[in-house]
């Protein structure tokens, strides 16, 4: 009995000692850290940046008095619609039947300038018409090649953007031509009134284009000088967007690039396209008091007019410029990345342990980054790692999605 009890006691105490040793070893190890993890995945990636902007009319036409006289009360109010060639004001000419030398010289100069402006506008229309025709032809050619699989979808999108840009420029050029023609008519009318004053003839002043009355500087019947503003008219259907962009971002943009209009006050997202990047920059002080170099980028809406008909002149919008779109790239959340010397790294979870892994990063989006090297699909990485996590730390994974 005594002989058999001794081995059992030894076995009992040995097991207890081993258990205590295991517990002591566990206590001496680093504690397990809970961490949010996500798998490395493949999918679409879009690189973009966001800026505030405002709408503006492409053309503002200031209707002026073609000669000195007394303007009758203008009944139009800001917001009223006018048609092209509609009479918007009437002037009773005053003074001598002959223009004084200074006024006559001014009228002749305005006629000459108006004729030159009209010729330039017509040449511009011809040039842009050719540009649009070339863009249309290139688009048709690429569409045929696309059917044969010889061009990429992005090349086709770029060609469509060029057609849209050329079309917008043509619309603007034609509007400029109409305005130049009307200005010439007004200048010629001023000369035609010479010798008519004092005979009770009223000079009608007409609108150069259809649109809305924006401003009415003259409230009531009053004497006006030659060239004095009477009304400001613009077409709300001819809206564009002006965005002041950091110069470091502007160099990554080009005419024809796509954009989205967000938080504009209406429902949904509107589509737009970059039409012009002004070559000159300027210094602007930010809300934080930091001097920034910016330049103006102009965009046209490509969404149907009825979608944004409620927008007016100088309305606030937010514009998301799309720099790059990829359909299938290896990517990780941006919150999983941290600096490692001159490069980037992530913590990969391998067998319940965090392993620091250098990675090479490509394009970066708002919430994700393209992985060029260092990771494979379906590996698991830690998001938002804090200073408690190091290489070799034991991890209790919690899904971050």
GROMACS .gro file of C-alpha atoms in nm:
model
  401
    1UNK     CA    1   0.000   0.000   0.000
    2UNK     CA    2   0.278   0.235   0.095
    3UNK     CA    3   0.481   0.129  -0.205
    4UNK     CA    4   0.198   0.204  -0.451
    5UNK     CA    5   0.106   0.537  -0.289
    6UNK     CA    6   0.452   0.686  -0.342
    7UNK     CA    7   0.446   0.688  -0.726
    8UNK     CA    8   0.095   0.832  -0.721
    9UNK     CA    9   0.210   1.116  -0.498
   10UNK     CA   10   0.508   1.182  -0.723
   11UNK     CA   11   0.281   1.185  -1.029
   12UNK     CA   12   0.035   1.417  -0.858
   13UNK     CA   13   0.300   1.667  -0.753
   14UNK     CA   14   0.470   1.649  -1.093
   15UNK     CA   15   0.145   1.730  -1.273
   16UNK     CA   16   0.086   2.020  -1.039
   17UNK     CA   17   0.437   2.151  -1.096
   18UNK     CA   18   0.392   2.128  -1.474
   19UNK     CA   19   0.060   2.314  -1.454
   20UNK     CA   20   0.218   2.587  -1.243
   21UNK     CA   21   0.505   2.612  -1.489
   22UNK     CA   22   0.264   2.646  -1.782
   23UNK     CA   23   0.068   2.916  -1.599
   24UNK     CA   24   0.389   3.100  -1.514
   25UNK     CA   25   0.504   3.078  -1.876
   26UNK     CA   26   0.169   3.210  -1.998
   27UNK     CA   27   0.189   3.498  -1.752
   28UNK     CA   28   0.540   3.587  -1.866
   29UNK     CA   29   0.437   3.602  -2.234
   30UNK     CA   30   0.306   3.922  -2.396
   31UNK     CA   31  -0.067   3.961  -2.341
   32UNK     CA   32  -0.305   3.894  -2.627
   33UNK     CA   33  -0.419   4.215  -2.799
   34UNK     CA   34  -0.756   4.253  -2.964
   35UNK     CA   35  -0.735   4.408  -3.311
   36UNK     CA   36  -0.966   4.479  -3.602
   37UNK     CA   37  -0.860   4.293  -3.913
   38UNK     CA   38  -0.964   4.290  -4.279
   39UNK     CA   39  -0.858   4.072  -4.570
   40UNK     CA   40  -0.645   4.204  -4.854
   41UNK     CA   41  -0.876   4.211  -5.156
   42UNK     CA   42  -0.904   4.289  -5.525
   43UNK     CA   43  -1.159   4.533  -5.663
   44UNK     CA   44  -1.219   4.874  -5.821
   45UNK     CA   45  -1.017   5.173  -5.701
   46UNK     CA   46  -1.079   5.538  -5.774
   47UNK     CA   47  -0.832   5.817  -5.707
   48UNK     CA   48  -0.990   6.160  -5.664
   49UNK     CA   49  -0.988   6.483  -5.465
   50UNK     CA   50  -1.260   6.720  -5.348
   51UNK     CA   51  -1.285   7.100  -5.366
   52UNK     CA   52  -1.551   7.363  -5.313
   53UNK     CA   53  -1.664   7.566  -5.612
   54UNK     CA   54  -1.946   7.783  -5.739
   55UNK     CA   55  -2.158   7.811  -6.049
   56UNK     CA   56  -2.130   8.104  -6.284
   57UNK     CA   57  -2.287   8.217  -6.607
   58UNK     CA   58  -2.076   8.158  -6.916
   59UNK     CA   59  -2.187   8.490  -7.059
   60UNK     CA   60  -2.307   8.808  -6.889
   61UNK     CA   61  -2.426   9.076  -7.122
   62UNK     CA   62  -2.451   9.433  -6.997
   63UNK     CA   63  -2.706   9.626  -7.202
   64UNK     CA   64  -2.594   9.988  -7.224
   65UNK     CA   65  -2.742  10.310  -7.354
   66UNK     CA   66  -2.638  10.347  -7.720
   67UNK     CA   67  -2.652  10.726  -7.690
   68UNK     CA   68  -2.725  10.999  -7.439
   69UNK     CA   69  -3.087  11.066  -7.355
   70UNK     CA   70  -3.365  10.998  -7.107
   71UNK     CA   71  -3.442  10.633  -7.047
   72UNK     CA   72  -3.804  10.556  -6.981
   73UNK     CA   73  -3.893  10.349  -6.676
   74UNK     CA   74  -3.773   9.991  -6.724
   75UNK     CA   75  -4.049   9.758  -6.612
   76UNK     CA   76  -3.839   9.443  -6.612
   77UNK     CA   77  -3.731   9.310  -6.272
   78UNK     CA   78  -3.434   9.087  -6.183
   79UNK     CA   79  -3.541   8.730  -6.254
   80UNK     CA   80  -3.774   8.819  -6.542
   81UNK     CA   81  -3.724   8.626  -6.865
   82UNK     CA   82  -3.639   8.807  -7.188
   83UNK     CA   83  -3.614   8.686  -7.545
   84UNK     CA   84  -3.346   8.767  -7.800
   85UNK     CA   85  -3.422   9.098  -7.977
   86UNK     CA   86  -3.695   9.180  -7.723
   87UNK     CA   87  -3.725   9.552  -7.646
   88UNK     CA   88  -3.611   9.594  -7.286
   89UNK     CA   89  -3.574   9.973  -7.266
   90UNK     CA   90  -3.660  10.289  -7.456
   91UNK     CA   91  -3.454  10.608  -7.477
   92UNK     CA   92  -3.564  10.956  -7.577
   93UNK     CA   93  -3.254  11.110  -7.740
   94UNK     CA   94  -3.160  11.454  -7.617
   95UNK     CA   95  -2.913  11.725  -7.707
   96UNK     CA   96  -2.802  11.843  -8.046
   97UNK     CA   97  -2.924  11.673  -8.360
   98UNK     CA   98  -2.558  11.613  -8.440
   99UNK     CA   99  -2.325  11.413  -8.219
  100UNK     CA  100  -2.051  11.620  -8.066
  101UNK     CA  101  -1.702  11.534  -8.198
  102UNK     CA  102  -1.613  11.331  -7.888
  103UNK     CA  103  -1.935  11.125  -7.894
  104UNK     CA  104  -1.911  11.074  -8.269
  105UNK     CA  105  -1.551  10.956  -8.238
  106UNK     CA  106  -1.657  10.717  -7.961
  107UNK     CA  107  -1.946  10.583  -8.168
  108UNK     CA  108  -1.722  10.526  -8.471
  109UNK     CA  109  -1.466  10.348  -8.252
  110UNK     CA  110  -1.736  10.122  -8.109
  111UNK     CA  111  -1.856  10.032  -8.458
  112UNK     CA  112  -1.501   9.947  -8.565
  113UNK     CA  113  -1.437   9.746  -8.248
  114UNK     CA  114  -1.771   9.570  -8.284
  115UNK     CA  115  -1.695   9.468  -8.642
  116UNK     CA  116  -1.354   9.332  -8.541
  117UNK     CA  117  -1.508   9.140  -8.249
  118UNK     CA  118  -1.773   8.991  -8.477
  119UNK     CA  119  -1.511   8.880  -8.731
  120UNK     CA  120  -1.304   8.720  -8.453
  121UNK     CA  121  -1.613   8.546  -8.312
  122UNK     CA  122  -1.700   8.404  -8.654
  123UNK     CA  123  -1.346   8.273  -8.699
  124UNK     CA  124  -1.365   8.117  -8.353
  125UNK     CA  125  -1.692   7.941  -8.444
  126UNK     CA  126  -1.535   7.805  -8.763
  127UNK     CA  127  -1.227   7.679  -8.578
  128UNK     CA  128  -1.424   7.511  -8.299
  129UNK     CA  129  -1.664   7.358  -8.552
  130UNK     CA  130  -1.365   7.192  -8.718
  131UNK     CA  131  -1.232   7.076  -8.381
  132UNK     CA  132  -1.567   6.919  -8.294
  133UNK     CA  133  -1.586   6.744  -8.630
  134UNK     CA  134  -1.238   6.598  -8.579
  135UNK     CA  135  -1.331   6.483  -8.227
  136UNK     CA  136  -1.649   6.319  -8.357
  137UNK     CA  137  -1.452   6.139  -8.628
  138UNK     CA  138  -1.195   6.015  -8.377
  139UNK     CA  139  -1.472   5.888  -8.150
  140UNK     CA  140  -1.633   5.693  -8.435
  141UNK     CA  141  -1.295   5.542  -8.525
  142UNK     CA  142  -1.227   5.434  -8.167
  143UNK     CA  143  -1.576   5.288  -8.131
  144UNK     CA  144  -1.507   5.063  -8.428
  145UNK     CA  145  -1.170   4.961  -8.285
  146UNK     CA  146  -1.330   4.898  -7.946
  147UNK     CA  147  -1.566   4.647  -8.105
  148UNK     CA  148  -1.257   4.465  -8.230
  149UNK     CA  149  -1.094   4.481  -7.886
  150UNK     CA  150  -0.807   4.701  -8.007
  151UNK     CA  151  -0.857   4.996  -7.770
  152UNK     CA  152  -0.934   5.020  -7.400
  153UNK     CA  153  -1.250   5.152  -7.239
  154UNK     CA  154  -1.054   5.441  -7.089
  155UNK     CA  155  -0.938   5.551  -7.437
  156UNK     CA  156  -1.299   5.548  -7.553
  157UNK     CA  157  -1.408   5.748  -7.248
  158UNK     CA  158  -1.137   6.004  -7.320
  159UNK     CA  159  -1.260   6.040  -7.678
  160UNK     CA  160  -1.617   6.094  -7.556
  161UNK     CA  161  -1.489   6.357  -7.315
  162UNK     CA  162  -1.312   6.537  -7.599
  163UNK     CA  163  -1.635   6.542  -7.799
  164UNK     CA  164  -1.826   6.683  -7.502
  165UNK     CA  165  -1.560   6.950  -7.446
  166UNK     CA  166  -1.562   7.051  -7.812
  167UNK     CA  167  -1.941   7.069  -7.810
  168UNK     CA  168  -1.939   7.295  -7.505
  169UNK     CA  169  -1.676   7.521  -7.664
  170UNK     CA  170  -1.883   7.542  -7.982
  171UNK     CA  171  -2.193   7.648  -7.786
  172UNK     CA  172  -1.991   7.918  -7.613
  173UNK     CA  173  -1.839   8.036  -7.942
  174UNK     CA  174  -2.181   8.065  -8.105
  175UNK     CA  175  -2.312   8.263  -7.808
  176UNK     CA  176  -2.010   8.494  -7.837
  177UNK     CA  177  -2.088   8.542  -8.206
  178UNK     CA  178  -2.448   8.640  -8.129
  179UNK     CA  179  -2.339   8.886  -7.863
  180UNK     CA  180  -2.075   9.041  -8.089
  181UNK     CA  181  -2.333   9.083  -8.366
  182UNK     CA  182  -2.574   9.252  -8.127
  183UNK     CA  183  -2.307   9.487  -7.994
  184UNK     CA  184  -2.226   9.591  -8.348
  185UNK     CA  185  -2.593   9.659  -8.415
  186UNK     CA  186  -2.617   9.878  -8.105
  187UNK     CA  187  -2.306  10.073  -8.206
  188UNK     CA  188  -2.441  10.122  -8.557
  189UNK     CA  189  -2.776  10.235  -8.414
  190UNK     CA  190  -2.598  10.504  -8.216
  191UNK     CA  191  -2.455  10.652  -8.535
  192UNK     CA  192  -2.788  10.614  -8.714
  193UNK     CA  193  -2.951  10.836  -8.453
  194UNK     CA  194  -2.739  11.131  -8.560
  195UNK     CA  195  -2.974  11.394  -8.691
  196UNK     CA  196  -3.279  11.217  -8.545
  197UNK     CA  197  -3.278  11.377  -8.197
  198UNK     CA  198  -3.538  11.638  -8.127
  199UNK     CA  199  -3.783  11.481  -8.375
  200UNK     CA  200  -3.969  11.277  -8.112
  201UNK     CA  201  -3.822  10.946  -8.224
  202UNK     CA  202  -3.773  10.692  -7.946
  203UNK     CA  203  -3.475  10.457  -7.966
  204UNK     CA  204  -3.564  10.099  -7.863
  205UNK     CA  205  -3.294   9.899  -7.682
  206UNK     CA  206  -3.318   9.522  -7.733
  207UNK     CA  207  -3.175   9.216  -7.557
  208UNK     CA  208  -2.888   9.046  -7.743
  209UNK     CA  209  -2.973   8.695  -7.619
  210UNK     CA  210  -3.253   8.509  -7.445
  211UNK     CA  211  -3.214   8.472  -7.072
  212UNK     CA  212  -3.300   8.627  -6.737
  213UNK     CA  213  -3.253   8.978  -6.606
  214UNK     CA  214  -2.973   8.963  -6.349
  215UNK     CA  215  -2.941   9.328  -6.248
  216UNK     CA  216  -3.123   9.654  -6.314
  217UNK     CA  217  -2.890   9.946  -6.233
  218UNK     CA  218  -3.146  10.205  -6.351
  219UNK     CA  219  -3.458  10.197  -6.135
  220UNK     CA  220  -3.672  10.472  -6.290
  221UNK     CA  221  -3.688  10.721  -6.575
  222UNK     CA  222  -3.370  10.925  -6.570
  223UNK     CA  223  -3.108  11.088  -6.788
  224UNK     CA  224  -2.837  10.849  -6.903
  225UNK     CA  225  -2.506  10.898  -7.074
  226UNK     CA  226  -2.390  10.710  -7.378
  227UNK     CA  227  -2.257  10.367  -7.268
  228UNK     CA  228  -2.427  10.376  -6.924
  229UNK     CA  229  -2.544  10.027  -6.807
  230UNK     CA  230  -2.920   9.974  -6.814
  231UNK     CA  231  -2.961   9.599  -6.756
  232UNK     CA  232  -2.751   9.287  -6.709
  233UNK     CA  233  -2.882   8.975  -6.881
  234UNK     CA  234  -2.765   8.614  -6.879
  235UNK     CA  235  -2.886   8.270  -6.983
  236UNK     CA  236  -2.922   8.039  -6.677
  237UNK     CA  237  -2.909   7.737  -6.908
  238UNK     CA  238  -2.549   7.832  -6.988
  239UNK     CA  239  -2.402   7.764  -6.645
  240UNK     CA  240  -2.050   7.645  -6.575
  241UNK     CA  241  -1.858   7.570  -6.257
  242UNK     CA  242  -1.555   7.757  -6.129
  243UNK     CA  243  -1.330   7.583  -5.876
  244UNK     CA  244  -1.017   7.726  -5.716
  245UNK     CA  245  -0.782   7.426  -5.706
  246UNK     CA  246  -0.442   7.391  -5.540
  247UNK     CA  247  -0.172   7.426  -5.804
  248UNK     CA  248  -0.026   7.090  -5.696
  249UNK     CA  249  -0.361   6.928  -5.781
  250UNK     CA  250  -0.420   7.131  -6.096
  251UNK     CA  251  -0.110   6.983  -6.265
  252UNK     CA  252  -0.282   6.642  -6.245
  253UNK     CA  253  -0.589   6.765  -6.432
  254UNK     CA  254  -0.652   6.800  -6.805
  255UNK     CA  255  -0.935   6.916  -7.027
  256UNK     CA  256  -1.182   6.633  -7.078
  257UNK     CA  257  -1.133   6.486  -6.731
  258UNK     CA  258  -1.448   6.367  -6.553
  259UNK     CA  259  -1.581   6.505  -6.227
  260UNK     CA  260  -1.883   6.475  -5.999
  261UNK     CA  261  -2.085   6.757  -5.846
  262UNK     CA  262  -2.179   6.674  -5.487
  263UNK     CA  263  -2.381   6.848  -5.214
  264UNK     CA  264  -2.524   7.104  -5.455
  265UNK     CA  265  -2.861   7.120  -5.280
  266UNK     CA  266  -3.058   6.889  -5.507
  267UNK     CA  267  -3.100   6.514  -5.523
  268UNK     CA  268  -2.831   6.282  -5.649
  269UNK     CA  269  -2.490   6.345  -5.799
  270UNK     CA  270  -2.435   6.549  -6.115
  271UNK     CA  271  -2.175   6.472  -6.381
  272UNK     CA  272  -1.935   6.734  -6.513
  273UNK     CA  273  -1.626   6.761  -6.729
  274UNK     CA  274  -1.317   6.981  -6.710
  275UNK     CA  275  -1.317   7.228  -7.000
  276UNK     CA  276  -1.041   7.470  -6.908
  277UNK     CA  277  -0.755   7.513  -6.660
  278UNK     CA  278  -0.641   7.873  -6.629
  279UNK     CA  279  -0.264   7.902  -6.678
  280UNK     CA  280  -0.213   8.171  -6.415
  281UNK     CA  281  -0.221   8.106  -6.043
  282UNK     CA  282  -0.279   8.329  -5.743
  283UNK     CA  283  -0.212   8.330  -5.370
  284UNK     CA  284  -0.503   8.266  -5.135
  285UNK     CA  285  -0.501   8.253  -4.756
  286UNK     CA  286  -0.684   7.948  -4.621
  287UNK     CA  287  -0.919   7.944  -4.323
  288UNK     CA  288  -0.621   7.833  -4.113
  289UNK     CA  289  -0.418   8.136  -4.220
  290UNK     CA  290  -0.190   7.940  -4.454
  291UNK     CA  291  -0.092   8.091  -4.789
  292UNK     CA  292  -0.178   7.860  -5.079
  293UNK     CA  293  -0.113   7.877  -5.450
  294UNK     CA  294  -0.430   7.808  -5.643
  295UNK     CA  295  -0.563   7.832  -5.997
  296UNK     CA  296  -0.913   7.833  -6.144
  297UNK     CA  297  -1.052   7.523  -6.312
  298UNK     CA  298  -1.368   7.555  -6.523
  299UNK     CA  299  -1.613   7.270  -6.576
  300UNK     CA  300  -1.929   7.211  -6.779
  301UNK     CA  301  -2.227   7.004  -6.666
  302UNK     CA  302  -2.277   6.685  -6.866
  303UNK     CA  303  -2.590   6.577  -6.680
  304UNK     CA  304  -2.918   6.674  -6.851
  305UNK     CA  305  -3.025   7.034  -6.796
  306UNK     CA  306  -3.347   6.930  -6.617
  307UNK     CA  307  -3.138   6.766  -6.343
  308UNK     CA  308  -2.975   7.095  -6.240
  309UNK     CA  309  -3.235   7.349  -6.358
  310UNK     CA  310  -3.275   7.477  -5.999
  311UNK     CA  311  -2.913   7.597  -5.988
  312UNK     CA  312  -2.849   7.966  -6.042
  313UNK     CA  313  -2.554   8.199  -6.073
  314UNK     CA  314  -2.294   8.189  -5.791
  315UNK     CA  315  -2.445   7.884  -5.616
  316UNK     CA  316  -2.214   7.678  -5.395
  317UNK     CA  317  -2.122   7.324  -5.502
  318UNK     CA  318  -1.862   7.061  -5.416
  319UNK     CA  319  -1.668   6.903  -5.701
  320UNK     CA  320  -1.494   6.565  -5.689
  321UNK     CA  321  -1.225   6.545  -5.957
  322UNK     CA  322  -1.164   6.188  -6.077
  323UNK     CA  323  -0.792   6.137  -6.141
  324UNK     CA  324  -0.774   5.763  -6.197
  325UNK     CA  325  -1.014   5.470  -6.215
  326UNK     CA  326  -0.904   5.107  -6.198
  327UNK     CA  327  -1.145   4.813  -6.219
  328UNK     CA  328  -0.939   4.535  -6.058
  329UNK     CA  329  -0.644   4.613  -5.830
  330UNK     CA  330  -0.499   4.456  -5.516
  331UNK     CA  331  -0.572   4.695  -5.229
  332UNK     CA  332  -0.572   4.747  -4.854
  333UNK     CA  333  -0.752   5.001  -4.637
  334UNK     CA  334  -0.554   5.320  -4.593
  335UNK     CA  335  -0.597   5.284  -4.215
  336UNK     CA  336  -0.387   4.966  -4.222
  337UNK     CA  337  -0.079   5.149  -4.351
  338UNK     CA  338   0.188   5.310  -4.137
  339UNK     CA  339   0.523   5.467  -4.211
  340UNK     CA  340   0.832   5.248  -4.197
  341UNK     CA  341   1.139   5.457  -4.274
  342UNK     CA  342   1.098   5.597  -4.624
  343UNK     CA  343   0.829   5.345  -4.715
  344UNK     CA  344   0.510   5.188  -4.591
  345UNK     CA  345   0.427   4.875  -4.393
  346UNK     CA  346   0.132   4.681  -4.253
  347UNK     CA  347   0.082   4.421  -3.982
  348UNK     CA  348  -0.017   4.086  -4.133
  349UNK     CA  349  -0.187   3.838  -3.898
  350UNK     CA  350  -0.012   3.502  -3.937
  351UNK     CA  351  -0.116   3.219  -3.707
  352UNK     CA  352  -0.257   3.459  -3.449
  353UNK     CA  353   0.060   3.671  -3.446
  354UNK     CA  354   0.122   4.017  -3.593
  355UNK     CA  355   0.400   4.024  -3.851
  356UNK     CA  356   0.534   4.360  -3.970
  357UNK     CA  357   0.542   4.349  -4.351
  358UNK     CA  358   0.687   4.619  -4.582
  359UNK     CA  359   0.464   4.700  -4.880
  360UNK     CA  360   0.494   4.904  -5.197
  361UNK     CA  361   0.199   5.137  -5.255
  362UNK     CA  362   0.061   5.274  -5.584
  363UNK     CA  363  -0.247   5.491  -5.631
  364UNK     CA  364  -0.425   5.606  -5.316
  365UNK     CA  365  -0.799   5.666  -5.287
  366UNK     CA  366  -0.993   5.820  -5.000
  367UNK     CA  367  -1.012   5.496  -4.798
  368UNK     CA  368  -0.785   5.247  -4.974
  369UNK     CA  369  -0.448   5.214  -5.143
  370UNK     CA  370  -0.322   5.004  -5.431
  371UNK     CA  371  -0.068   4.737  -5.335
  372UNK     CA  372   0.210   4.688  -5.589
  373UNK     CA  373   0.423   4.446  -5.387
  374UNK     CA  374   0.445   4.283  -5.044
  375UNK     CA  375   0.098   4.132  -5.004
  376UNK     CA  376  -0.127   3.871  -5.161
  377UNK     CA  377  -0.503   3.851  -5.187
  378UNK     CA  378  -0.681   3.702  -4.883
  379UNK     CA  379  -0.399   3.778  -4.641
  380UNK     CA  380  -0.531   3.947  -4.326
  381UNK     CA  381  -0.405   4.286  -4.208
  382UNK     CA  382  -0.468   4.490  -3.894
  383UNK     CA  383  -0.648   4.821  -3.937
  384UNK     CA  384  -0.564   5.120  -3.718
  385UNK     CA  385  -0.277   4.947  -3.532
  386UNK     CA  386  -0.177   5.130  -3.212
  387UNK     CA  387   0.151   5.133  -3.019
  388UNK     CA  388   0.058   4.815  -2.827
  389UNK     CA  389   0.094   4.611  -3.144
  390UNK     CA  390   0.445   4.521  -3.253
  391UNK     CA  391   0.609   4.252  -3.461
  392UNK     CA  392   0.532   3.924  -3.283
  393UNK     CA  393   0.239   4.049  -3.073
  394UNK     CA  394  -0.031   3.785  -3.021
  395UNK     CA  395  -0.359   3.893  -3.174
  396UNK     CA  396  -0.722   3.814  -3.106
  397UNK     CA  397  -0.878   3.912  -3.437
  398UNK     CA  398  -1.204   4.103  -3.463
  399UNK     CA  399  -1.353   4.148  -3.809
  400UNK     CA  400  -1.326   4.509  -3.921
  401UNK     CA  401  -1.604   4.471  -4.181
   0.00000   0.00000   0.00000
